[in-house]
CSV table of C-alpha atoms in Angstrom, one decimal:
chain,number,residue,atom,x,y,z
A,1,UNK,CA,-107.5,5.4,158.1
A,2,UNK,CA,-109.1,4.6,161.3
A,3,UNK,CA,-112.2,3.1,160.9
A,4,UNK,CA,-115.4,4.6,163.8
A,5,UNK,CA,-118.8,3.6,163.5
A,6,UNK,CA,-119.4,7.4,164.4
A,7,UNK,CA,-118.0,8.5,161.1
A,8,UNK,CA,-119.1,6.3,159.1
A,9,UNK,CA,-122.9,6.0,160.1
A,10,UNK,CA,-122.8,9.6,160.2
A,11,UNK,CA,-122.7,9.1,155.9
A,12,UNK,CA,-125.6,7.0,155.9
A,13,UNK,CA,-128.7,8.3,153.9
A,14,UNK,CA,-131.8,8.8,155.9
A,15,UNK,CA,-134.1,6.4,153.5
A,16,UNK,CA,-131.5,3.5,154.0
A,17,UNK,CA,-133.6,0.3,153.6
A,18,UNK,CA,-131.2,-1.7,156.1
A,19,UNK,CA,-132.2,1.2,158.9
A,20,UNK,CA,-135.7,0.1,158.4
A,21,UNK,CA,-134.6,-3.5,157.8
A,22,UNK,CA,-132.5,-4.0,160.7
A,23,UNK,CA,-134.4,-1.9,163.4
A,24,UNK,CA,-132.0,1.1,163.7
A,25,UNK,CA,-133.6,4.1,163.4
A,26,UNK,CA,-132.1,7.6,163.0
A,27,UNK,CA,-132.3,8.3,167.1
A,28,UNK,CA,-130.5,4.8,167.7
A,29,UNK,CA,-127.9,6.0,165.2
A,30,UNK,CA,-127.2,9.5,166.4
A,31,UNK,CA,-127.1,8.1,170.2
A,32,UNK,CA,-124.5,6.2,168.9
A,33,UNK,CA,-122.8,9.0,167.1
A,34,UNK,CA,-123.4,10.8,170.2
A,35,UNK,CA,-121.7,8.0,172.6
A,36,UNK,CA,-119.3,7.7,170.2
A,37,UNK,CA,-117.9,4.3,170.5
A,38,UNK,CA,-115.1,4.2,168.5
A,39,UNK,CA,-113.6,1.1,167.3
A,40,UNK,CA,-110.3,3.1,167.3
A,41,UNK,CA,-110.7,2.8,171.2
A,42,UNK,CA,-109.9,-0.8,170.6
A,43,UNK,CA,-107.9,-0.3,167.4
A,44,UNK,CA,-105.0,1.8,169.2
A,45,UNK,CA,-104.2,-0.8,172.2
A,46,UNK,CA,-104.6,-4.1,169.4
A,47,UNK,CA,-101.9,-1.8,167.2
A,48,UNK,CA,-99.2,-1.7,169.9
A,49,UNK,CA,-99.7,-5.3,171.1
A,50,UNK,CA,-99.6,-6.2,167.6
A,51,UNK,CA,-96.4,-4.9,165.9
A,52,UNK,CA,-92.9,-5.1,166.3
A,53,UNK,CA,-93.4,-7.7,168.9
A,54,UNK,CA,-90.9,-10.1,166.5
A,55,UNK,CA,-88.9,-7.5,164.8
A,56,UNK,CA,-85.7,-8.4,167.1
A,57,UNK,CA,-86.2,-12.2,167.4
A,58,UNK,CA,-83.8,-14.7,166.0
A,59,UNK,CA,-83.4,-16.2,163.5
A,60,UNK,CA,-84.5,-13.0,161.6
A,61,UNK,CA,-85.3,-15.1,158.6
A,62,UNK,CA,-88.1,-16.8,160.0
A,63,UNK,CA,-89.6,-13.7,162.3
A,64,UNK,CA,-88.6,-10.4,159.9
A,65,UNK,CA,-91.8,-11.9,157.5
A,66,UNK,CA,-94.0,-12.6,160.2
A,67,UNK,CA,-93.6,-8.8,161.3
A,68,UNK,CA,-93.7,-7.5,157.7
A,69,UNK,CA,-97.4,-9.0,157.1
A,70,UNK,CA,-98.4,-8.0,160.7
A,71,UNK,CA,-97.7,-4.3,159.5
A,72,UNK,CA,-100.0,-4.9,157.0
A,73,UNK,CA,-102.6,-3.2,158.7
A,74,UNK,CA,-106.2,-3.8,157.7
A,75,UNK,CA,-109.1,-2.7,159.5
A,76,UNK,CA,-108.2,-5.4,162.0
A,77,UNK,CA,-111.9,-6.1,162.0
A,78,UNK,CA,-111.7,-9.8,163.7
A,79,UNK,CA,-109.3,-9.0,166.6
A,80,UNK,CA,-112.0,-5.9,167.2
A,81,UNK,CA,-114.3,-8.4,167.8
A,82,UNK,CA,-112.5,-10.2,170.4
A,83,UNK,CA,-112.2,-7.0,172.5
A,84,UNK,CA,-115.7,-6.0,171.8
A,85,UNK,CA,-116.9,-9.5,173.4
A,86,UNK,CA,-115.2,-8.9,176.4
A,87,UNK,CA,-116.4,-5.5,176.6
A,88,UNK,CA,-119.9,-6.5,176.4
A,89,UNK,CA,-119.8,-8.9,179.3
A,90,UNK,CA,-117.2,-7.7,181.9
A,91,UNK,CA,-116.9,-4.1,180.7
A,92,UNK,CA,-112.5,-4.8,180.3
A,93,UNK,CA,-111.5,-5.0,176.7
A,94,UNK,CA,-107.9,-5.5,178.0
A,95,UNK,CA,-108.0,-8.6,179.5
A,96,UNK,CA,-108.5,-10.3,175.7
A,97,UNK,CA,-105.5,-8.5,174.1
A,98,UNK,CA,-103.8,-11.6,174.3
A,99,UNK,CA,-106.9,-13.5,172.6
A,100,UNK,CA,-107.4,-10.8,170.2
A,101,UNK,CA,-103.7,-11.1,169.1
A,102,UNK,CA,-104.0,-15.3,168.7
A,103,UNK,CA,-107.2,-14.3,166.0
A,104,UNK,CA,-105.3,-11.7,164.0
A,105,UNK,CA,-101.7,-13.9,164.2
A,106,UNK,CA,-103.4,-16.9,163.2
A,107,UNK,CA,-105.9,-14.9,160.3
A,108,UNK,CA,-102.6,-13.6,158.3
A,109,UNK,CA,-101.3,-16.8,158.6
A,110,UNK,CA,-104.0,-18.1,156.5
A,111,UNK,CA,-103.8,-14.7,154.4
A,112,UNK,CA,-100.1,-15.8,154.3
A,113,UNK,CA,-100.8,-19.1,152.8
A,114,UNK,CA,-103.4,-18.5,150.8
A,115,UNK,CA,-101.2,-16.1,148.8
A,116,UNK,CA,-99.0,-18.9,148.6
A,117,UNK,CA,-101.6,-20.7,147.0
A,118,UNK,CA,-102.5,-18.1,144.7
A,119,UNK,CA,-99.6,-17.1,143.7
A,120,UNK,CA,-100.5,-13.6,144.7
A,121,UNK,CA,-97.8,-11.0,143.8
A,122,UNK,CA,-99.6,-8.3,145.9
A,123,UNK,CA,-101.4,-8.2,149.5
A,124,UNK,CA,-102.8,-4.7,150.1
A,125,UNK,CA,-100.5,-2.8,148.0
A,126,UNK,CA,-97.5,-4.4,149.6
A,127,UNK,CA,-94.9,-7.6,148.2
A,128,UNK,CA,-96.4,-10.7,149.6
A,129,UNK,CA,-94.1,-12.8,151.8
A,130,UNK,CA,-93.2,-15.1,149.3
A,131,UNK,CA,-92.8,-12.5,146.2
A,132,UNK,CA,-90.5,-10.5,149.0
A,133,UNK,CA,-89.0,-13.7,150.3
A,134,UNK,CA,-89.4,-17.2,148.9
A,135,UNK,CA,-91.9,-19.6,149.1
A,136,UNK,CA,-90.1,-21.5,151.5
A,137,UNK,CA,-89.9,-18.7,153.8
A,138,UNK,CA,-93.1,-18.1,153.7
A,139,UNK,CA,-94.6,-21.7,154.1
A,140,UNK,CA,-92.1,-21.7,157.6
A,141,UNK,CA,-92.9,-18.3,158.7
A,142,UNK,CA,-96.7,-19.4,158.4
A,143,UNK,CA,-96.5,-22.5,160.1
A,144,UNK,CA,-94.6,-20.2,162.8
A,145,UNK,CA,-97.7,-17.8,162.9
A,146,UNK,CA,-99.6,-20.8,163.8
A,147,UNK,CA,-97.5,-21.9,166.8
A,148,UNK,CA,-97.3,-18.2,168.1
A,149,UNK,CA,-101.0,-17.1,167.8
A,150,UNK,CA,-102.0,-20.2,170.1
A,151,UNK,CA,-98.9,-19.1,172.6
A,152,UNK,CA,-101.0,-16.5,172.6
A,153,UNK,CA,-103.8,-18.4,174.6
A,154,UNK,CA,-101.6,-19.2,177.2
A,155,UNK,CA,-101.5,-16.5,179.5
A,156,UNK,CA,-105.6,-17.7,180.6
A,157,UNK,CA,-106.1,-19.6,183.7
A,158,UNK,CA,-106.4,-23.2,183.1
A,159,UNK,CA,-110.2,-23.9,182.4
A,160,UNK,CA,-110.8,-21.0,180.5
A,161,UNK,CA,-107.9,-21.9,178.4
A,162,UNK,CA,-108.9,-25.5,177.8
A,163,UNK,CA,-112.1,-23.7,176.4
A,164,UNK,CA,-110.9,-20.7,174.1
A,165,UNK,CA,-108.0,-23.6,172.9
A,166,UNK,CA,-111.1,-26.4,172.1
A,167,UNK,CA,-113.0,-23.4,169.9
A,168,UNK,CA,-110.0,-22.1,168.3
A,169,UNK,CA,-108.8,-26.0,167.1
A,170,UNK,CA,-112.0,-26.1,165.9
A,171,UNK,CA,-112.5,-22.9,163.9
A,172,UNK,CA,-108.6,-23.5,162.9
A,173,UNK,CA,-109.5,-27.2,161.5
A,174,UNK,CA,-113.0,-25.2,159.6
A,175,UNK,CA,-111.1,-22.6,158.3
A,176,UNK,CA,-109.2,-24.9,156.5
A,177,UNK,CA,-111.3,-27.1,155.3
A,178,UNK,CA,-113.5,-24.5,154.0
A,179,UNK,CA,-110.1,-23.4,152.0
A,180,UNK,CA,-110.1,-26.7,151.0
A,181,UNK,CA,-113.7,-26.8,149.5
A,182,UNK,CA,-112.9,-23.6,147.7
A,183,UNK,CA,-110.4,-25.0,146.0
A,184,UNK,CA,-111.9,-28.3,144.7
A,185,UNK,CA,-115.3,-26.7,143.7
A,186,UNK,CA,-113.1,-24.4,141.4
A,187,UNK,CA,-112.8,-27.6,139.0
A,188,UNK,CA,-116.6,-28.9,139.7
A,189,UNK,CA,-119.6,-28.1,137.9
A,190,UNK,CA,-122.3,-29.8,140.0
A,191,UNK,CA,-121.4,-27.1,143.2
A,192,UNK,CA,-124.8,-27.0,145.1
A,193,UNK,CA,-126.4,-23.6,146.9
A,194,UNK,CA,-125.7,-26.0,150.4
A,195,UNK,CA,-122.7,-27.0,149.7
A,196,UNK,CA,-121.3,-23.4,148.2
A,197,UNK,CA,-122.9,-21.8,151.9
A,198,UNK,CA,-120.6,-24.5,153.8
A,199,UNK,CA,-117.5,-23.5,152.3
A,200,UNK,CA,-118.4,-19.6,153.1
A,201,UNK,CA,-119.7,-20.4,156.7
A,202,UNK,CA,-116.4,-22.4,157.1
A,203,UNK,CA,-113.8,-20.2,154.9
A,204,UNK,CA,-115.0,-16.5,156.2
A,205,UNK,CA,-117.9,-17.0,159.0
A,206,UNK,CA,-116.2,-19.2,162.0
A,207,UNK,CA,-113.2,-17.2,162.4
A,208,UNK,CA,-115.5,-13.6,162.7
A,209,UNK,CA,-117.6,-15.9,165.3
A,210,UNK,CA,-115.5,-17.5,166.8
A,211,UNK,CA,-113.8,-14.0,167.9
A,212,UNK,CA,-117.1,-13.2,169.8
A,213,UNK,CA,-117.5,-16.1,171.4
A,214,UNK,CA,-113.7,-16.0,172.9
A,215,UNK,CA,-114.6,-12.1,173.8
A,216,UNK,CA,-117.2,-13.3,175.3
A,217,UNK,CA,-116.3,-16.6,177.3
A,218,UNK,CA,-112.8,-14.4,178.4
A,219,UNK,CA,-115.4,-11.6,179.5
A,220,UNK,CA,-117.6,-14.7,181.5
A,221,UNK,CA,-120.3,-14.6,179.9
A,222,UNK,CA,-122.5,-18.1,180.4
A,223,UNK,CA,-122.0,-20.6,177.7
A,224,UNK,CA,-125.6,-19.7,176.3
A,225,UNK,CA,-124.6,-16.0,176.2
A,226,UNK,CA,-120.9,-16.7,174.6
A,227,UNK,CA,-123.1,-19.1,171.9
A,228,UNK,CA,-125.7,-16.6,171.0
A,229,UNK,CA,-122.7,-14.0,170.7
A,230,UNK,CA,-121.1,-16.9,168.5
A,231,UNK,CA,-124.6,-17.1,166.1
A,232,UNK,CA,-124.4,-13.3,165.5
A,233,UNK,CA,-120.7,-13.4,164.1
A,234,UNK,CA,-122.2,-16.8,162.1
A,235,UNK,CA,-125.3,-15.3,160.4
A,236,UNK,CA,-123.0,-12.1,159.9
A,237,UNK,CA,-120.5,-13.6,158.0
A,238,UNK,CA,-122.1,-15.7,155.9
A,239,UNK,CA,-124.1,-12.4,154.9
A,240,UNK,CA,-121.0,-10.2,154.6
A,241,UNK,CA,-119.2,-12.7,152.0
A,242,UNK,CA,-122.4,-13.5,150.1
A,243,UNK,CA,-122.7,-9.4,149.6
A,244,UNK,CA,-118.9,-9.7,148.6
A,245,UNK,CA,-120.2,-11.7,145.8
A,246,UNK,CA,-122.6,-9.6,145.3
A,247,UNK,CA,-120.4,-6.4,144.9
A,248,UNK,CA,-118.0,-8.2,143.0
A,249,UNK,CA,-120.2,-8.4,140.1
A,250,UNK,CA,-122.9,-4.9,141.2
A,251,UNK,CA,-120.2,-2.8,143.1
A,252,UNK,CA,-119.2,0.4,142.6
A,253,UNK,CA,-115.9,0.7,140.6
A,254,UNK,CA,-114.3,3.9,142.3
A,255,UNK,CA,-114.9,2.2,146.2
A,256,UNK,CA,-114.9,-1.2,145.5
A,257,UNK,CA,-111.0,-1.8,146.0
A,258,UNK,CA,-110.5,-3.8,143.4
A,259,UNK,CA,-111.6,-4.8,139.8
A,260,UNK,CA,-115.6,-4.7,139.5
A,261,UNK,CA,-116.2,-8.4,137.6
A,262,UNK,CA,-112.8,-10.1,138.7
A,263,UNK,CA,-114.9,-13.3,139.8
A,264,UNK,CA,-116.3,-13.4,136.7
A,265,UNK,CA,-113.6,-13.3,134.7
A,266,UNK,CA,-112.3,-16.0,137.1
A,267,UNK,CA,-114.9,-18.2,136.7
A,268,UNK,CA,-116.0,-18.1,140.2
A,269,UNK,CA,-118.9,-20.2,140.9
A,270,UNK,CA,-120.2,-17.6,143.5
A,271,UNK,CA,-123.7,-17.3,144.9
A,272,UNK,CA,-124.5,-15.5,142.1
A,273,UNK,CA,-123.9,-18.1,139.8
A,274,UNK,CA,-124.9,-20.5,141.2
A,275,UNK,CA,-128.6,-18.7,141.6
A,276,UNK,CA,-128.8,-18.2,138.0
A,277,UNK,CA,-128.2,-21.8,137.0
A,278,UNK,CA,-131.2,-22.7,139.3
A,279,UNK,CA,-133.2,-20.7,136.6
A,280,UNK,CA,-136.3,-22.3,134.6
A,281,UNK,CA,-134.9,-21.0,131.2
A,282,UNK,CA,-132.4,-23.0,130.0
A,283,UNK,CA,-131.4,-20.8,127.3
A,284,UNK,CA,-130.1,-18.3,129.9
A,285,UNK,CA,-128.5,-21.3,131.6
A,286,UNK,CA,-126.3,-22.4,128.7
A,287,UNK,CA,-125.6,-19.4,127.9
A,288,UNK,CA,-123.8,-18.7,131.4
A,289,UNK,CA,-122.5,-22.1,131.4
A,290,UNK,CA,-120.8,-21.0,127.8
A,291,UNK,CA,-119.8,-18.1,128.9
A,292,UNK,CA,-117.8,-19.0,132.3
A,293,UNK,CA,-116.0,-22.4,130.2
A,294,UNK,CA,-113.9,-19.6,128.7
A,295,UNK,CA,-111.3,-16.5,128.6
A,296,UNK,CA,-112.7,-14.2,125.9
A,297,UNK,CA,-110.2,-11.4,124.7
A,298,UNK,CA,-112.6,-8.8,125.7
A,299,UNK,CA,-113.6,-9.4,129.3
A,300,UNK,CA,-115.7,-6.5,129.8
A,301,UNK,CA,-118.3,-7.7,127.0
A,302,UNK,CA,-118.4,-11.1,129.1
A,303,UNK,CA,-118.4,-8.9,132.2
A,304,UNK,CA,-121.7,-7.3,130.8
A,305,UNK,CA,-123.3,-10.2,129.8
A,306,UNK,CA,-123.2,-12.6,133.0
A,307,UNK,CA,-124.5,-9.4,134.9
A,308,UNK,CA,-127.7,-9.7,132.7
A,309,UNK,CA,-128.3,-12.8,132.9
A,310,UNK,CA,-127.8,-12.6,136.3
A,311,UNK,CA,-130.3,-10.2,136.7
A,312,UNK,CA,-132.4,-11.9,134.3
A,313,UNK,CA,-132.6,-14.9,136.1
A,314,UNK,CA,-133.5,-13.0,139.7
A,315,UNK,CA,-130.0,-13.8,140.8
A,316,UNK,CA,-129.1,-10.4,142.0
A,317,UNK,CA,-132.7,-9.7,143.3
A,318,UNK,CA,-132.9,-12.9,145.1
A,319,UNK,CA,-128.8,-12.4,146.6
A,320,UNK,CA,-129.9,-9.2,148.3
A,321,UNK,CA,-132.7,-10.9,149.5
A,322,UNK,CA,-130.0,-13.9,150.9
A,323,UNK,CA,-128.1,-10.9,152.4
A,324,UNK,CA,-130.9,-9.2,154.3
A,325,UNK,CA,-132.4,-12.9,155.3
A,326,UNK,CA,-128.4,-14.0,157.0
A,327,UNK,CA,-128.2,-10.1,158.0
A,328,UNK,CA,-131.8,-10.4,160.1
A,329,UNK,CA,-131.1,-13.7,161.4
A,330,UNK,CA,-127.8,-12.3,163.0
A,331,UNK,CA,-129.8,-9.4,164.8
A,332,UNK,CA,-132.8,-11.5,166.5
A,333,UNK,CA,-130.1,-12.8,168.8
A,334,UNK,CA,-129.5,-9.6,169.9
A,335,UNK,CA,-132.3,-9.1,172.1
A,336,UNK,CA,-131.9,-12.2,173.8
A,337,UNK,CA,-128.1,-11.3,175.3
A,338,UNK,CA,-128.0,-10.2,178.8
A,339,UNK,CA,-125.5,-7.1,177.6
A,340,UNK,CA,-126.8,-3.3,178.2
A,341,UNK,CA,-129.2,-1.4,175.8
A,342,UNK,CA,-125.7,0.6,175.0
A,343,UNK,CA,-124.2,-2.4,174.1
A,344,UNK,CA,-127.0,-3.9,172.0
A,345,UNK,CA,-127.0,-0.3,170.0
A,346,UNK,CA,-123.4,-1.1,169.1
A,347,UNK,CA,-124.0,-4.2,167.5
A,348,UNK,CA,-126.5,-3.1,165.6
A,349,UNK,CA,-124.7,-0.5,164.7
A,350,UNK,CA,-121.9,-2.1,163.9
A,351,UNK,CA,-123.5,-4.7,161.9
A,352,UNK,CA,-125.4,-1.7,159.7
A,353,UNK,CA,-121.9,-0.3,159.2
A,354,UNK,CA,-120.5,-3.4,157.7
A,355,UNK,CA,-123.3,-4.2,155.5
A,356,UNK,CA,-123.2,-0.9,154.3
A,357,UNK,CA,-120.3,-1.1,153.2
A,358,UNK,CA,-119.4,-0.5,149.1
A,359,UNK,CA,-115.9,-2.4,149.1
């Protein structure tokens, strides 16, 4: 499916708190609508630049893997981003194809790994690499994605190359050392609220900001412009994976994607959680510490019971509250970039569309 902000703010109900919320009224929505700025504008171009580009290299062992999980798909959503920054500032999305094709090689390389890691049979629907493969394969073909999605950066005149390759070596290094944190707190007990927000800033949030800012910086924006384009994709982020907590655990089963309660049957110290331990009654406390040091038979009785005591504690309350707080700090920085009224409509939109969002 191709995803449009068009069609999907056109399902949005007219009482929508985050209209109200997030300052875009019903007028602002259906000029939108109206303009219709489709991300599929974007979507079509990234597609072809994107696949079959290693189908014929040699040796096929090493490039057949790396086109498999590019064909993937996805809603593309960071790539987007790239060409969206560019747009903004120098009104020529095409000029970041390269830039937006370094983000996406180099995000399903860490998809790629991470599944490694997991030992994840299945990545949307499909064999991953290493199920299809080996894990061998798959670790080689990764560290091949790597090489190729900063080859990517190359075709950039010198200083603005030396730029977008100082903020992706950063945001690479972050990403994984936020993979990192994730997988040592998942044998702690003493995770802290700061310390869990790190992980997701550094896991999820700098690779969605970082895309911006390169948008931006290839589009020449000023540095100021390209940073405050940067703090939007920040503060959006972090909101988008604390409500993927959220919707883990409160989502609706039939457009969720996937199984309603998996974290909690994972033992996933998620924002959630780590809310509810925060709580004045230690009853309800030990309770959830009980309940998430084991694998009962019956998940969906454990399943039950953590959601209650996460709403008993004010977990859930005060995690929509966490959402709306990181989804409002992204849009202040809207008014202050020096992009058309058009333009600012769009991000508001778009960031209404992804916080939305039921899956």
């Amino acid at each position: 499916m191709v995803y449009t902000l068009s069609r999907k703010i056109k399902k949005v109900p007219e009482t929508s708190r985050y209209q109200e919320t997030f300052g875009l009224n019903l007028e602002g929505m259906r000029y939108i609508s109206e303009k219709r700025f489709m991300l599929s504008e974007f979507k079509l171009p990234l597609e072809a630049a994107l696949l079959n580009q290693y189908a014929d290299r040699n040796p096929k062992g090493l490039y057949q893997p790396i086109d498999y999980i590019l064909q993937d798909g996805g809603k593309r959503l960071r790539p987007i981003l790239v060409l969206m920054g560019s747009q903004f500032f120098s009104g020529d999305y095409k000029r970041a194809l390269s830039a937006a094709k370094a983000v996406e090689i180099f995000h399903n390389f860490t998809l790629l790994h991470d599944d490694i890691m997991d030992d994840a049979p299945l990545r949307r629907g499909r064999q991953t690499v290493h199920e299809k493969w080996n894990t061998n394969t798959a670790i080689l073909s990764g560290d091949a994605m790597l090489i190729l999605a900063y080859q990517q950066l190359e075709v950039y005149e010198p200083q603005l190359q030396v730029e977008l390759f100082r903020l992706f070596s950063k945001t690479a290094l972050e990403v994984c050392e936020g993979q990192q944190w994730d997988v040592e707190f998942e044998q702690r007990t003493d995770v802290t609220i700061p310390e869990y927000l790190q992980m997701i800033t550094y896991k999820t949030a700098v690779l969605v900001a970082c895309a911006l800012k390169m948008g931006a910086l290839i589009g020449g924006a000023s540095a100021t412009q390209a940073q405050l384009l940067y703090d939007f994709g920040l503060h959006l982020g972090v909101a988008f994976q604390i409500q993927d907590d959220y919707l883990d655990a409160f989502g609706n089963p039939e457009t969720f994607g996937k199984q309603v309660g998996g974290d909690i049957i994972e033992n996933k110290k998620t924002y959630l959680y780590l809310l509810a331990k925060q709580s004045d009654n230690q009853t309800l406390v030990e309770e959830l510490e009980q309940l998430f040091s084991r694998q009962p038979e019956n998940s969906l009785e454990k399943i039950a019971r953590v959601k209650q005591i996460f709403h008993d504690t004010t977990a859930a309350a005060r995690t929509q509250e966490a959402i709306e707080m990181y989804t409002n700090r992204a849009l202040a920085t809207i008014e202050q970039l020096e992009i058309s009224e058009d333009f600012q409509q769009v991000l508001r939109a778009f960031a209404l569309n992804l916080m939305q969002r039921e899956s």
